[in-house]
Amino acid sequence: MIAGSFDGVKGPAKTFTPVEVWDLRLKSGASLTLDPKAGFNVTVVVLEGEVVLNGEKELKGAARAQLSPDGGAFNLKAGSDAKILILAGEPIDEPVVAYGPFVMNTQTEIRQAMKDFNSGKFGRL
C-alpha cells in the first residue's frame, strides 16, 4: 500500500486528491479481485510477469490496461509470478502533459521543470 487504503490498511503517502496506489505481487496461479471506488480512473500496470484481467485480457511484461470509470470489481489471475501496480484516482479535469519523468499541465510548465532540473534546482544526491 503506497497511497489510499485497502482492507483496513492505509498507505503512508499524502496526496492532494483522492488517490489509490497499490503495489501488488502475485504468485503464479494466484487470483485477486479488487473493487476500486466508482468514478475513479483506474489503470492496471503489469511491471513483470503475466496476468489475465477479468478472465479475458492477457497482460505480459511491461503492459497496462485502463478500466472503465463506471467502477465495479475486476479480477487479476497471475499466469506467472507478477509485479503489478494499481493506480486509481478521482478525476481532476485538468490537462495533463508528460515528458520523460515530468508531468505538468502545460508544455510551458514542462519546459520550466526541465530547465529547473538541469540547473540543479531539484536538489542533489
mmCIF file of C-alpha atoms in Angstrom:
data_model
loop_
_atom_site.group_PDB
_atom_site.id
_atom_site.type_symbol
_atom_site.label_atom_id
_atom_site.label_comp_id
_atom_site.label_asym_id
_atom_site.label_seq_id
_atom_site.Cartn_x
_atom_site.Cartn_y
_atom_site.Cartn_z
ATOM 1 C CA MET A 1 0.000 0.000 0.000
ATOM 2 C CA ILE A 2 1.576 3.254 -1.147
ATOM 3 C CA ALA A 3 -1.380 5.643 -1.103
ATOM 4 C CA GLY A 4 -5.038 5.309 -0.224
ATOM 5 C CA SER A 5 -6.355 2.338 1.684
ATOM 6 C CA PHE A 6 -7.249 -1.295 1.211
ATOM 7 C CA ASP A 7 -8.760 -3.802 3.618
ATOM 8 C CA GLY A 8 -8.195 -1.528 6.618
ATOM 9 C CA VAL A 9 -4.570 -0.708 5.738
ATOM 10 C CA LYS A 10 -3.707 2.916 4.939
ATOM 11 C CA GLY A 11 -0.731 3.863 2.748
ATOM 12 C CA PRO A 12 1.845 6.384 4.004
ATOM 13 C CA ALA A 13 1.738 8.762 1.009
ATOM 14 C CA LYS A 14 -0.086 12.058 1.457
ATOM 15 C CA THR A 15 -1.978 13.246 -1.634
ATOM 16 C CA PHE A 16 -3.851 16.391 -2.626
ATOM 17 C CA THR A 17 -6.718 14.493 -4.255
ATOM 18 C CA PRO A 18 -8.101 11.007 -3.530
ATOM 19 C CA VAL A 19 -5.590 8.514 -4.974
ATOM 20 C CA GLU A 20 -5.035 4.781 -4.555
ATOM 21 C CA VAL A 21 -1.604 3.335 -5.421
ATOM 22 C CA TRP A 22 -1.257 -0.373 -4.711
ATOM 23 C CA ASP A 23 1.964 -2.328 -5.287
ATOM 24 C CA LEU A 24 0.992 -5.985 -5.748
ATOM 25 C CA ARG A 25 2.932 -9.225 -6.005
ATOM 26 C CA LEU A 26 1.015 -12.274 -7.217
ATOM 27 C CA LYS A 27 2.456 -15.785 -7.298
ATOM 28 C CA SER A 28 1.815 -17.888 -10.378
ATOM 29 C CA GLY A 29 -1.776 -19.177 -10.310
ATOM 30 C CA ALA A 30 -2.902 -16.673 -7.655
ATOM 31 C CA SER A 31 -6.092 -14.730 -8.215
ATOM 32 C CA LEU A 32 -7.252 -11.450 -6.697
ATOM 33 C CA THR A 33 -10.448 -9.445 -7.014
ATOM 34 C CA LEU A 34 -10.346 -5.695 -6.366
ATOM 35 C CA ASP A 35 -13.196 -3.202 -6.240
ATOM 36 C CA PRO A 36 -11.991 0.401 -6.681
ATOM 37 C CA LYS A 37 -14.246 3.353 -5.987
ATOM 38 C CA ALA A 38 -16.811 4.131 -8.666
ATOM 39 C CA GLY A 39 -15.914 7.242 -10.637
ATOM 40 C CA PHE A 40 -12.143 6.767 -10.242
ATOM 41 C CA ASN A 41 -9.842 6.465 -13.231
ATOM 42 C CA VAL A 42 -8.148 3.068 -12.804
ATOM 43 C CA THR A 43 -5.065 1.736 -14.568
ATOM 44 C CA VAL A 44 -3.574 -1.727 -14.093
ATOM 45 C CA VAL A 45 0.172 -1.725 -14.833
ATOM 46 C CA VAL A 46 1.957 -5.066 -15.127
ATOM 47 C CA LEU A 47 5.640 -4.471 -14.456
ATOM 48 C CA GLU A 48 6.744 -8.107 -14.669
ATOM 49 C CA GLY A 49 5.123 -11.433 -15.378
ATOM 50 C CA GLU A 50 1.817 -12.419 -16.961
ATOM 51 C CA VAL A 51 -1.647 -11.525 -15.731
ATOM 52 C CA VAL A 52 -5.122 -12.164 -17.105
ATOM 53 C CA LEU A 53 -7.607 -9.349 -16.449
ATOM 54 C CA ASN A 54 -11.237 -10.407 -15.941
ATOM 55 C CA GLY A 55 -10.591 -13.807 -17.499
ATOM 56 C CA GLU A 56 -10.070 -12.363 -20.975
ATOM 57 C CA LYS A 57 -7.354 -9.721 -21.427
ATOM 58 C CA GLU A 58 -3.793 -11.023 -21.151
ATOM 59 C CA LEU A 59 -1.164 -8.527 -19.991
ATOM 60 C CA LYS A 60 2.515 -9.527 -20.278
ATOM 61 C CA GLY A 61 5.712 -7.817 -19.195
ATOM 62 C CA ALA A 62 5.524 -4.038 -19.314
ATOM 63 C CA ALA A 63 1.823 -3.670 -20.155
ATOM 64 C CA ARG A 64 -1.141 -1.665 -18.932
ATOM 65 C CA ALA A 65 -4.914 -1.590 -19.143
ATOM 66 C CA GLN A 66 -7.247 1.327 -18.476
ATOM 67 C CA LEU A 67 -10.509 0.329 -16.775
ATOM 68 C CA SER A 68 -13.889 1.982 -17.093
ATOM 69 C CA PRO A 69 -14.528 4.824 -14.631
ATOM 70 C CA ASP A 70 -18.013 3.351 -14.124
ATOM 71 C CA GLY A 71 -16.486 1.240 -11.375
ATOM 72 C CA GLY A 72 -17.068 -2.346 -10.471
ATOM 73 C CA ALA A 73 -14.865 -5.151 -9.307
ATOM 74 C CA PHE A 74 -12.188 -6.647 -11.519
ATOM 75 C CA ASN A 75 -10.155 -9.831 -11.258
ATOM 76 C CA LEU A 76 -6.464 -10.495 -11.825
ATOM 77 C CA LYS A 77 -5.093 -14.024 -12.264
ATOM 78 C CA ALA A 78 -1.338 -14.495 -12.471
ATOM 79 C CA GLY A 79 -0.072 -16.798 -15.228
ATOM 80 C CA SER A 80 3.406 -16.438 -13.710
ATOM 81 C CA ASP A 81 4.862 -14.611 -10.725
ATOM 82 C CA ALA A 82 3.874 -10.984 -11.360
ATOM 83 C CA LYS A 83 4.552 -7.454 -10.120
ATOM 84 C CA ILE A 84 1.601 -5.122 -10.612
ATOM 85 C CA LEU A 85 0.736 -1.507 -9.843
ATOM 86 C CA ILE A 86 -2.865 -0.412 -9.465
ATOM 87 C CA LEU A 87 -3.213 3.335 -9.994
ATOM 88 C CA ALA A 88 -6.629 4.804 -9.223
ATOM 89 C CA GLY A 89 -7.743 8.336 -8.618
ATOM 90 C CA GLU A 90 -10.534 10.815 -8.663
ATOM 91 C CA PRO A 91 -10.585 12.694 -11.992
ATOM 92 C CA ILE A 92 -9.433 16.283 -11.529
ATOM 93 C CA ASP A 93 -10.470 17.500 -15.006
ATOM 94 C CA GLU A 94 -7.150 19.213 -15.728
ATOM 95 C CA PRO A 95 -4.975 18.915 -18.826
ATOM 96 C CA VAL A 96 -2.002 16.587 -18.493
ATOM 97 C CA VAL A 97 1.273 16.941 -20.387
ATOM 98 C CA ALA A 98 4.074 14.441 -19.831
ATOM 99 C CA TYR A 99 7.663 14.342 -20.991
ATOM 100 C CA GLY A 100 10.117 11.845 -19.539
ATOM 101 C CA PRO A 101 9.685 11.861 -15.759
ATOM 102 C CA PHE A 102 7.888 15.221 -15.770
ATOM 103 C CA VAL A 103 4.097 15.532 -15.608
ATOM 104 C CA MET A 104 2.562 19.008 -15.669
ATOM 105 C CA ASN A 105 -0.482 20.815 -17.055
ATOM 106 C CA THR A 106 1.160 22.657 -19.984
ATOM 107 C CA GLN A 107 4.156 22.469 -22.318
ATOM 108 C CA THR A 108 5.419 25.708 -20.747
ATOM 109 C CA GLU A 109 5.433 24.056 -17.294
ATOM 110 C CA ILE A 110 7.272 21.021 -18.747
ATOM 111 C CA ARG A 111 9.959 23.290 -20.247
ATOM 112 C CA GLN A 112 10.335 25.114 -16.909
ATOM 113 C CA ALA A 113 10.625 21.829 -14.996
ATOM 114 C CA MET A 114 13.340 20.629 -17.374
ATOM 115 C CA LYS A 115 15.174 23.947 -17.010
ATOM 116 C CA ASP A 116 14.903 23.781 -13.195
ATOM 117 C CA PHE A 117 16.109 20.182 -13.165
ATOM 118 C CA ASN A 118 19.068 20.874 -15.448
ATOM 119 C CA SER A 119 20.110 23.899 -13.355
ATOM 120 C CA GLY A 120 20.144 21.818 -10.140
ATOM 121 C CA LYS A 121 17.035 23.336 -8.534
ATOM 122 C CA PHE A 122 15.646 19.852 -7.755
ATOM 123 C CA GLY A 123 18.495 19.198 -5.325
ATOM 124 C CA ARG A 124 21.428 16.839 -5.449
ATOM 125 C CA LEU A 125 22.007 13.271 -4.277
#
